[in-house]
mmCIF file of C-alpha atoms in Angstrom:
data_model
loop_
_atom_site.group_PDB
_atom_site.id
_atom_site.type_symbol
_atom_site.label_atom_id
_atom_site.label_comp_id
_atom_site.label_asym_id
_atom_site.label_seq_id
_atom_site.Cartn_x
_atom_site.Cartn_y
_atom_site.Cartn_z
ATOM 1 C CA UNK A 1 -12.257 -25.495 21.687
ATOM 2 C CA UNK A 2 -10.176 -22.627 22.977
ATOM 3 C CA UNK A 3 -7.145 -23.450 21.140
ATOM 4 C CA UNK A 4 -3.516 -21.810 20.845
ATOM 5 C CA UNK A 5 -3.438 -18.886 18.273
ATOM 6 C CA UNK A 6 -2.439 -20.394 14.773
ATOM 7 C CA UNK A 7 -0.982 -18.202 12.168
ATOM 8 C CA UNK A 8 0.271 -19.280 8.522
ATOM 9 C CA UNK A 9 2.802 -17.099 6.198
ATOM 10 C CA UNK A 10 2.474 -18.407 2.758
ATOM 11 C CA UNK A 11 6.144 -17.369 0.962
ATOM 12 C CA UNK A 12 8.901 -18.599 3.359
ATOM 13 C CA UNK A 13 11.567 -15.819 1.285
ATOM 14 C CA UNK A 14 13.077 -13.336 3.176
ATOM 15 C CA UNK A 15 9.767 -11.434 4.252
ATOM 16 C CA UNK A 16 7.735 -14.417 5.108
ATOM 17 C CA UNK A 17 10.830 -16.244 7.201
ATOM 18 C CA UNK A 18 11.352 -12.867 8.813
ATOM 19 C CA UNK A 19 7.468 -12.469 9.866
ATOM 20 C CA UNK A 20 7.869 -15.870 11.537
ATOM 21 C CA UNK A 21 11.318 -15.337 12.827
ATOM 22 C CA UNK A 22 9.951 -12.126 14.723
ATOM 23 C CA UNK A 23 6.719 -13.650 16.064
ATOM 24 C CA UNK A 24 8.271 -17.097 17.204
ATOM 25 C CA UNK A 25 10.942 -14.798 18.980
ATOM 26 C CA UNK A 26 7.767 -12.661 21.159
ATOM 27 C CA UNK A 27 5.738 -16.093 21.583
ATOM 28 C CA UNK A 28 3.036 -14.011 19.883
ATOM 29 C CA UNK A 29 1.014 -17.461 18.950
ATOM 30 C CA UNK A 30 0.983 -21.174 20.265
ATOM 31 C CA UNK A 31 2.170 -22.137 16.332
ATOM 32 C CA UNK A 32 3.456 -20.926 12.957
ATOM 33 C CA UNK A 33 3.316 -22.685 9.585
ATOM 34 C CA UNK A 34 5.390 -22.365 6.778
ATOM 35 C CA UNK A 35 4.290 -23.144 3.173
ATOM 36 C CA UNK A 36 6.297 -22.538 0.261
ATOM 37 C CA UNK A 37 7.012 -24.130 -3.066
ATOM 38 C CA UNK A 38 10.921 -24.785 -1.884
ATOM 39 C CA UNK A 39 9.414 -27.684 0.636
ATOM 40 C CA UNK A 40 13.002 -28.366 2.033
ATOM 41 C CA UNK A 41 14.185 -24.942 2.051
ATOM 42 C CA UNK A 42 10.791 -23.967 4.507
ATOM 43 C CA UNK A 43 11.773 -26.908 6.100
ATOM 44 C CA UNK A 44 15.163 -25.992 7.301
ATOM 45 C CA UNK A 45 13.833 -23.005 8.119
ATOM 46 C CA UNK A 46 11.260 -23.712 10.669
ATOM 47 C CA UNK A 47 13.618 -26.293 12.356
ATOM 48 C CA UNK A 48 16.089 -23.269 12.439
ATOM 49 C CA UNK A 49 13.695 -21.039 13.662
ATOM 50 C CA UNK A 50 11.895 -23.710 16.741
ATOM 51 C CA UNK A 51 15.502 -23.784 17.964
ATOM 52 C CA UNK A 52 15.614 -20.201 17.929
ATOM 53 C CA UNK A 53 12.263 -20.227 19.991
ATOM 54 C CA UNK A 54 13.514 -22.595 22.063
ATOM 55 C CA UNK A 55 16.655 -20.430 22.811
ATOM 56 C CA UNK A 56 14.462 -17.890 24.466
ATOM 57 C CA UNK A 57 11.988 -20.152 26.203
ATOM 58 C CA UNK A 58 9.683 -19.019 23.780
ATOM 59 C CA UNK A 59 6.838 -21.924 23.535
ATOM 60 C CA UNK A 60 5.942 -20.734 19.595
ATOM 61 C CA UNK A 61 6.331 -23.910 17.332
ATOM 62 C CA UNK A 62 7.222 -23.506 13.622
ATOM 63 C CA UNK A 63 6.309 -26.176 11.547
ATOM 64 C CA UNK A 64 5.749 -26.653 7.558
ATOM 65 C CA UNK A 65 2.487 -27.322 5.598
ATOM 66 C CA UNK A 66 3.400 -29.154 2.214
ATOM 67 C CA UNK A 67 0.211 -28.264 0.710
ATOM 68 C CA UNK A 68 -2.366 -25.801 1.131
ATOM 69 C CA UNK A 69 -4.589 -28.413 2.522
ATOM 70 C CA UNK A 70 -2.588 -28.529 5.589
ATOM 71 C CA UNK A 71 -2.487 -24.536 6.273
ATOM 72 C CA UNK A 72 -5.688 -25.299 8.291
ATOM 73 C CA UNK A 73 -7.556 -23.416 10.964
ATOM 74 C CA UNK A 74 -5.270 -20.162 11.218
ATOM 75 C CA UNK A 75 -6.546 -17.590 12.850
ATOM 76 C CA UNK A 76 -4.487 -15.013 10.225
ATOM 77 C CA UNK A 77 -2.385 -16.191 7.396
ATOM 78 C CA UNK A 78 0.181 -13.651 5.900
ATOM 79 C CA UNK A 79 0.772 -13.737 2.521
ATOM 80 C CA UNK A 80 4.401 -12.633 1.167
ATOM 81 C CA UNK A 81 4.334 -15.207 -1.984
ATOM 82 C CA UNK A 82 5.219 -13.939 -5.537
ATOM 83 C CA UNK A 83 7.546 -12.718 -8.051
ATOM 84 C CA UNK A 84 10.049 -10.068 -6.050
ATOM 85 C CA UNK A 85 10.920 -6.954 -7.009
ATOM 86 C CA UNK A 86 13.934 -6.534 -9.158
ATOM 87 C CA UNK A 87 16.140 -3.096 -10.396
ATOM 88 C CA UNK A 88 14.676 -1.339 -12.825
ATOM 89 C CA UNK A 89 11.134 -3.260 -12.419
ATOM 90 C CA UNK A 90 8.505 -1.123 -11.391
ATOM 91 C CA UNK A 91 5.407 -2.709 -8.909
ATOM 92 C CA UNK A 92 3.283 -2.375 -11.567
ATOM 93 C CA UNK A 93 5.176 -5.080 -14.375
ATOM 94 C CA UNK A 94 4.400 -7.533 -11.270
ATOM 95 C CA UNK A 95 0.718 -7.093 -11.932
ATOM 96 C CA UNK A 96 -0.409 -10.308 -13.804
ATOM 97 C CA UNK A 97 2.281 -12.731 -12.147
ATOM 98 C CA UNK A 98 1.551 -12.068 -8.810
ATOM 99 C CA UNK A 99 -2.265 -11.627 -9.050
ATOM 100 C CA UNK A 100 -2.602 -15.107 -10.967
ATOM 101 C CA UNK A 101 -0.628 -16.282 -7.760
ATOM 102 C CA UNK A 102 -2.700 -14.566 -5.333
ATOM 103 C CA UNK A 103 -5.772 -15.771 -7.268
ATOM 104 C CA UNK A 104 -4.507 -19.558 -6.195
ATOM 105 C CA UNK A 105 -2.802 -18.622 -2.465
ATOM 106 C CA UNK A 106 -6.000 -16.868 -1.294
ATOM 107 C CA UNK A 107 -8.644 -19.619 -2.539
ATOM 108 C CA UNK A 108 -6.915 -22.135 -0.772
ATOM 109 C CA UNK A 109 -6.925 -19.890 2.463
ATOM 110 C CA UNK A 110 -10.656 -19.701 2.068
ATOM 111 C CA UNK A 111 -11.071 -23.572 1.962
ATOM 112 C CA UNK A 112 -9.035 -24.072 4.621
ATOM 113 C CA UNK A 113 -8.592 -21.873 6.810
ATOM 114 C CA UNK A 114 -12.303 -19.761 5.847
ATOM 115 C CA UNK A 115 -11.864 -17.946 9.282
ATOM 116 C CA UNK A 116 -8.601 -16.424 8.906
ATOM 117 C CA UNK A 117 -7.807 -12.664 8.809
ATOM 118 C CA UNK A 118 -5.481 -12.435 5.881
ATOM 119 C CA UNK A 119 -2.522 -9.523 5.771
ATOM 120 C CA UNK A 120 -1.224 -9.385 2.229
ATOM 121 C CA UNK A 121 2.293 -8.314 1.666
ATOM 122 C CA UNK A 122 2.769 -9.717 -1.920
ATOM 123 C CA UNK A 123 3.358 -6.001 -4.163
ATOM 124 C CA UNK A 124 1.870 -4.350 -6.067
ATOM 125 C CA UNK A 125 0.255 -4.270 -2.623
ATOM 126 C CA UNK A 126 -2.928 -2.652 -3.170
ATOM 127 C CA UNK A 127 -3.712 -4.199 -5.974
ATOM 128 C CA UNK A 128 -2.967 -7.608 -4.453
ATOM 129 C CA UNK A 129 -5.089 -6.850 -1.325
ATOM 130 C CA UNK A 130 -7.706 -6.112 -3.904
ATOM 131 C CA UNK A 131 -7.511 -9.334 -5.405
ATOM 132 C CA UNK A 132 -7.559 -11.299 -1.747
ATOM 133 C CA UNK A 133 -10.855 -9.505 -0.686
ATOM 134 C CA UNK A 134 -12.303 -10.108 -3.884
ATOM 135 C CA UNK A 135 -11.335 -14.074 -4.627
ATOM 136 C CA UNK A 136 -11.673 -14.753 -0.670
ATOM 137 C CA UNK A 137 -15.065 -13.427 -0.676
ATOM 138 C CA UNK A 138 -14.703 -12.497 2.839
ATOM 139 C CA UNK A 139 -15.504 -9.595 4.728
ATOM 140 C CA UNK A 140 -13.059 -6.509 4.070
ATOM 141 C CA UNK A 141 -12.359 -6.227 7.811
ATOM 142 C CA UNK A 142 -10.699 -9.549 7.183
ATOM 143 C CA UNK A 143 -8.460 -8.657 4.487
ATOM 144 C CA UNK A 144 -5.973 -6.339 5.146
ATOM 145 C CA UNK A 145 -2.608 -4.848 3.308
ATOM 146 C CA UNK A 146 0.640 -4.191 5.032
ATOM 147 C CA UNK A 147 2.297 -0.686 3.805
ATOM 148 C CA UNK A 148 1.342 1.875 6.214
ATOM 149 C CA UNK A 149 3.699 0.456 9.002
ATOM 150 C CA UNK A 150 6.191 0.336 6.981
ATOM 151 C CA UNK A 151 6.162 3.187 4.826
ATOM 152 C CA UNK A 152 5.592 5.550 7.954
ATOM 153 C CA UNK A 153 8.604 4.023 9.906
ATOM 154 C CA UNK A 154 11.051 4.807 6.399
ATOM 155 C CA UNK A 155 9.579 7.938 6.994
ATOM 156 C CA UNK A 156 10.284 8.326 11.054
ATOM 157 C CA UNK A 157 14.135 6.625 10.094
ATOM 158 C CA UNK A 158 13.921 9.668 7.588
ATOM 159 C CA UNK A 159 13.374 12.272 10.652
ATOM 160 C CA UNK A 160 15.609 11.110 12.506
ATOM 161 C CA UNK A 161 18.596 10.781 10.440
ATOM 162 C CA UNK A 162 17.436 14.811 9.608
ATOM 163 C CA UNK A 163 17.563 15.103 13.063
ATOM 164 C CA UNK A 164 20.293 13.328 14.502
ATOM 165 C CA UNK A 165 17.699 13.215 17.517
ATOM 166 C CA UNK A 166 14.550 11.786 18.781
ATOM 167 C CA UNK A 167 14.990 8.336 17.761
ATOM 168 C CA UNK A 168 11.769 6.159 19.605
ATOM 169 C CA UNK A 169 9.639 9.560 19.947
ATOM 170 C CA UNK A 170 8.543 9.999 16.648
ATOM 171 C CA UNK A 171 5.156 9.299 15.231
ATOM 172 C CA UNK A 172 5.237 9.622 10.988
ATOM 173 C CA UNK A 173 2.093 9.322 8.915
ATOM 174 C CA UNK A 174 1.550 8.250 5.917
ATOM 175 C CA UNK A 175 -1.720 7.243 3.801
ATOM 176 C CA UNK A 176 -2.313 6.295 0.296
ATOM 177 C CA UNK A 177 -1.439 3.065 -2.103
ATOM 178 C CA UNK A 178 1.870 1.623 -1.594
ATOM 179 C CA UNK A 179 4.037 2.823 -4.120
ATOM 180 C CA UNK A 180 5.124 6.413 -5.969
ATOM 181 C CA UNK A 181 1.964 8.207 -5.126
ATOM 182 C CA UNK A 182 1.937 7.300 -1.404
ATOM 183 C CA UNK A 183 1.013 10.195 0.686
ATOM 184 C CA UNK A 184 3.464 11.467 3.920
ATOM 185 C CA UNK A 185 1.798 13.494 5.871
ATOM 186 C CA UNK A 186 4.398 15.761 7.496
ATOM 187 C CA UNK A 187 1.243 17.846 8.813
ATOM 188 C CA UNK A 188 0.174 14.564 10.863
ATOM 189 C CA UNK A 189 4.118 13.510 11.984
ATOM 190 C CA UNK A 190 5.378 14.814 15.157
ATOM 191 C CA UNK A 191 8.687 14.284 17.705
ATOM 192 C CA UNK A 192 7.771 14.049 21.157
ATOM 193 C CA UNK A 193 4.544 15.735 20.024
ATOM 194 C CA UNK A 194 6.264 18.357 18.608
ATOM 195 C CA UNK A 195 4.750 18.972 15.004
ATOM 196 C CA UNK A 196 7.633 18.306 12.641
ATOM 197 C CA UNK A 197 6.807 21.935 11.009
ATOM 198 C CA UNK A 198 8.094 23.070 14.702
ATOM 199 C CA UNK A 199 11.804 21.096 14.010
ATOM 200 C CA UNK A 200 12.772 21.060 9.979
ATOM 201 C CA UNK A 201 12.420 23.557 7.214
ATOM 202 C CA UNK A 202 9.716 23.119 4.445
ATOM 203 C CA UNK A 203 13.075 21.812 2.063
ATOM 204 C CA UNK A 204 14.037 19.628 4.547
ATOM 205 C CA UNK A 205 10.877 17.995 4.794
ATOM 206 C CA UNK A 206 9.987 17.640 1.262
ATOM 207 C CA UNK A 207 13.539 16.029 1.212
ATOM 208 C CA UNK A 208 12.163 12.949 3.667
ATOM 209 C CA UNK A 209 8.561 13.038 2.035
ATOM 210 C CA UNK A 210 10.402 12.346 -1.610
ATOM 211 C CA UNK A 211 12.469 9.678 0.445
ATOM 212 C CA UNK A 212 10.008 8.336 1.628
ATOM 213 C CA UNK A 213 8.450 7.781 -1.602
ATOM 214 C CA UNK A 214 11.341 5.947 -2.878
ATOM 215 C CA UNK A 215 12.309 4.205 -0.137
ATOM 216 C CA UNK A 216 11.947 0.365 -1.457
ATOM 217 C CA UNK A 217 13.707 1.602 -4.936
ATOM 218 C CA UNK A 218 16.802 3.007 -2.465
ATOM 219 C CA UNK A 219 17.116 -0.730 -0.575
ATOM 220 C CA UNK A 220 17.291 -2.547 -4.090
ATOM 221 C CA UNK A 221 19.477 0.055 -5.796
ATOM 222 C CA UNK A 222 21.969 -0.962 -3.096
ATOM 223 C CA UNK A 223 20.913 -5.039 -2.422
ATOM 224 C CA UNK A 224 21.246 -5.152 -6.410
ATOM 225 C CA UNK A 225 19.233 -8.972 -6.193
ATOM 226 C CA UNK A 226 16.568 -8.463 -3.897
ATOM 227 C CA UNK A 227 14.212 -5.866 -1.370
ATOM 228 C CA UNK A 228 13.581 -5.254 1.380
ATOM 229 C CA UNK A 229 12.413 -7.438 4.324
ATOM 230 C CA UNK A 230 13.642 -6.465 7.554
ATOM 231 C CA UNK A 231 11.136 -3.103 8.152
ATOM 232 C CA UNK A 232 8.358 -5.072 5.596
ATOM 233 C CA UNK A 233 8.560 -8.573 8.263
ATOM 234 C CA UNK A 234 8.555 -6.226 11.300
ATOM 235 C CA UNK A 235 6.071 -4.098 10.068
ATOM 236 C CA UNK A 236 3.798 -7.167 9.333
ATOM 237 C CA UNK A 237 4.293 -8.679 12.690
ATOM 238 C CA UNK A 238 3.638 -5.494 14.268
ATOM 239 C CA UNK A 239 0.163 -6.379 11.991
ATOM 240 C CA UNK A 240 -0.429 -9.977 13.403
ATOM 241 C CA UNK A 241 0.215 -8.903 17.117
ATOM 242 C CA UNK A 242 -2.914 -6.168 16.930
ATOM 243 C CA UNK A 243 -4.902 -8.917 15.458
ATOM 244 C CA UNK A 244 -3.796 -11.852 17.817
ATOM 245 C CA UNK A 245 -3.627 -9.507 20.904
ATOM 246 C CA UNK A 246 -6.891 -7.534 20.142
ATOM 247 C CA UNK A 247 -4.935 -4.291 20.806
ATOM 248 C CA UNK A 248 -7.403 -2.376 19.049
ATOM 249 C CA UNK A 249 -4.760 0.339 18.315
ATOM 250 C CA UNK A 250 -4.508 2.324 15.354
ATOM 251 C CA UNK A 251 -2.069 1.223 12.280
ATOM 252 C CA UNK A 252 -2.063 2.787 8.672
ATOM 253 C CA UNK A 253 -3.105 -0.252 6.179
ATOM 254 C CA UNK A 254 -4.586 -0.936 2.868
ATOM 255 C CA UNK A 255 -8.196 -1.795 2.862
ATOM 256 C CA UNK A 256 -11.092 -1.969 0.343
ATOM 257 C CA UNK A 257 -13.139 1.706 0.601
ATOM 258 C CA UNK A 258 -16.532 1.715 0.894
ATOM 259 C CA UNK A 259 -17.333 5.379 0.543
ATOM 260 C CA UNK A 260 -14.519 6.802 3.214
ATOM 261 C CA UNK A 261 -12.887 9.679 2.050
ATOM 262 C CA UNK A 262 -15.518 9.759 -0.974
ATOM 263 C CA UNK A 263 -13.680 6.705 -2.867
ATOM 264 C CA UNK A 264 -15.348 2.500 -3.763
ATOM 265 C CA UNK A 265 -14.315 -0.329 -4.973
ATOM 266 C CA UNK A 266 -10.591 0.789 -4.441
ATOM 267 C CA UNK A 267 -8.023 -0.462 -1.951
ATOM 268 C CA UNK A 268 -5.995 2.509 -0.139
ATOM 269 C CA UNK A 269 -3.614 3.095 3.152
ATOM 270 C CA UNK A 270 -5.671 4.561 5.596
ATOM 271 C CA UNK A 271 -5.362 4.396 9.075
ATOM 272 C CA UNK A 272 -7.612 1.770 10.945
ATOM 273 C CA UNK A 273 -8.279 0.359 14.119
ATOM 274 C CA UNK A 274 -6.961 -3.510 14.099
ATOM 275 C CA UNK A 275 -8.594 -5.534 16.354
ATOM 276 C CA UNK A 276 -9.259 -9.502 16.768
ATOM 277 C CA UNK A 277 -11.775 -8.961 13.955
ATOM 278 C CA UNK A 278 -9.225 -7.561 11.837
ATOM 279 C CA UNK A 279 -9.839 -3.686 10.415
ATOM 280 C CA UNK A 280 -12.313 -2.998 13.250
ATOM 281 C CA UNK A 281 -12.545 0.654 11.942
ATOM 282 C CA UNK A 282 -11.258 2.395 9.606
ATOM 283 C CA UNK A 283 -10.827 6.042 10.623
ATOM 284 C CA UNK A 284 -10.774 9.438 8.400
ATOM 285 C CA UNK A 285 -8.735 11.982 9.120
ATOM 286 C CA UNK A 286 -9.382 15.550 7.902
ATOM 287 C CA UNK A 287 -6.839 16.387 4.980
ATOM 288 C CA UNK A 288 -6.571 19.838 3.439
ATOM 289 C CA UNK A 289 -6.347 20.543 -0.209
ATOM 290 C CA UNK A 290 -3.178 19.644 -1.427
ATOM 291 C CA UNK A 291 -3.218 16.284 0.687
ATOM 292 C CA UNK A 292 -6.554 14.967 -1.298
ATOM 293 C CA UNK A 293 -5.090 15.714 -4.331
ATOM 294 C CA UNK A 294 -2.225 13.699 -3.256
ATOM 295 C CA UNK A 295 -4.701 10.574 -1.798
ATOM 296 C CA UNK A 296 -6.908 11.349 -5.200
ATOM 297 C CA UNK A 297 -3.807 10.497 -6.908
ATOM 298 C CA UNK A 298 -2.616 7.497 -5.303
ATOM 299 C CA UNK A 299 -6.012 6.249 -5.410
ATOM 300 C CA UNK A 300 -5.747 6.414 -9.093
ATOM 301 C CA UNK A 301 -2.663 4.423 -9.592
ATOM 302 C CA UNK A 302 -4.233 1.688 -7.632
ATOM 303 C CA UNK A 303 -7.657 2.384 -9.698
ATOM 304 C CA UNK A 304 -5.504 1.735 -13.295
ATOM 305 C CA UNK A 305 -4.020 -1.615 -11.521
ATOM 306 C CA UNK A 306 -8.035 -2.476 -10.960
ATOM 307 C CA UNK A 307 -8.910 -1.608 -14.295
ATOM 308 C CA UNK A 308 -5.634 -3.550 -15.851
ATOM 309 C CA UNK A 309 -6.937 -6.650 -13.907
ATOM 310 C CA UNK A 310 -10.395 -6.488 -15.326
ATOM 311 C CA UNK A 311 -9.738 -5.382 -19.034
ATOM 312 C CA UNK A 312 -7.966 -8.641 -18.952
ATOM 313 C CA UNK A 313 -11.264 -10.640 -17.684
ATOM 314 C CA UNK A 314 -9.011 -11.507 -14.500
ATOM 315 C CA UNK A 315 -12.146 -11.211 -11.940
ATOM 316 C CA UNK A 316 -14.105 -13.796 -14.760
ATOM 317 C CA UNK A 317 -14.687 -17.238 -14.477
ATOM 318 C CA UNK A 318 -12.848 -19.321 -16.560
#
């Protein structure tokens, strides 16, 4: 029963058609299926995006599943579905809407496709990821949030356009929940190997951290309808690749803590080993003082989404 890798991206928007559009382009799995409320639209889409695949003598199919009944047997399913982001609206007003959505996505996942890894990318991210591992009931290796990626490659387009060199060579870090209080560490970011301390000035760093932080915001301030989903779909491939490929390399993501850098029952960006078995490991760095007050703070935030979710019974059965 060795069959071809399956992966399903609930939320065929920009993000979701994006992840499949990059994936069926590297022939990173034998098939890809679509399911979104906009049947047609998903649809046109995957028919688009086979001929694509079949443009490049790539042998990925893209198909659509019309109901979660037929998003069956993936080996990860990426979920972008929800309410997007719009100017002036803060991750946090998205609470309720898109956990009552995850709430229904993810227990569909688990009936049908109950081996999947899932990578949510539905914001407020942590919180969402928070609301997978605990509706899926799976494992928190198999429940994983995409930020990290993409928050630390803002940050490397951020060094480089300081720069003006070193494009490809640079390694950014950051950690913490997707959002205001994320944490870039400049300490951990280097260019070539070359600490970054080595290339910019303390201002010019803080410069890219604070960019960093409000990275998203900058993309809708100028899209004026919608977000991001170029570096978010990229990043999230990058995601399903390590999975599907068992690269076992290290990629900062959002998983549920069990005690690692002294935090529970809390879903942060730290950086783990992704493997076929999803977060294989998660791995803690050593951060000095003003960098756990930063992760203490971040945590936080995400900790006030938790306790948002429960003061309204969300976690209770109706």
């Amino acid at each position: 029963m060795n069959q071809g890798k399956r992966v399903g991206i609930v939320g065929a928007g920009n993000v979701g058609a994006t992840v499949a559009y990059s994936l069926a382009m590297l022939g990173s799995c034998h098939e890809i299926i679509l399911r979104d409320n906009k049947i047609e639209v998903a649809k046109g889409k995957a028919l688009d995006m086979s001929q694509a695949a079949a443009a490049v003598r790539s042998h990925t199919v893209v198909s659509v599943a019309e109901s979660m009944e037929e998003l069956t047997d993936c080996d990860v399913v990426v979920v972008t579905a929800g309410s997007p982001r719009l100017p002036g609206m803060s991750r946090d007003d998205l609470l309720m809407i898109n956990a009552n959505i995850t709430k229904e996505v993810v227990s569909g996942i688990a009936k049908y496709s109950p081996n999947a890894i899932i990578i949510m990318v539905s914001n407020p991210l942590d919180a969402m990821t928070y609301v997978a591992l605990k509706e899926s009931g799976f494992d928190r290796s198999r429940v994983l949030g995409m930020a990290g990626i993409l928050d630390s490659s803002r940050m490397a387009a951020f060094i480089q356009e300081k720069l003006g060199y070193g494009g490809g060579q640079i390694r950014a870090s950051v950690m913490g929940g997707h959002g205001d209080d994320m944490v870039p560490l400049p300490r951990y970011s280097t260019v070539a190997g070359v600490p970054l301390f080595d290339l910019l000035t303390e201002d010019e760093i803080d410069e890219i951290v604070d960019r960093t932080r409000h990275g998203g915001a900058e993309i809708v301030g100028y899209l004026k309808t919608g977000s991001a989903y170029y570096a978010p779909a990229k990043s999230t491939a990058i995601m399903v690749e390590a999975i599907l490929k068992d690269t076992k390399q290290i990629h900062p993501c959002a998983v549920y803590l069990e005690g690692e850098y002294g935090y529970d029952d809390v879903v942060s960006g730290v950086p783990v080993m992704i493997g076929a078995n999803g977060a294989e490991k998660i791995i803690e760095v050593t951060l000095n003082e003003k960098e756990k007050e930063m992760f203490a703070r971040s945590c936080s935030s995400v900790q006030t989404l938790i306790d948002t979710l429960n003061e309204n019974k969300f976690f209770e059965e109706a």
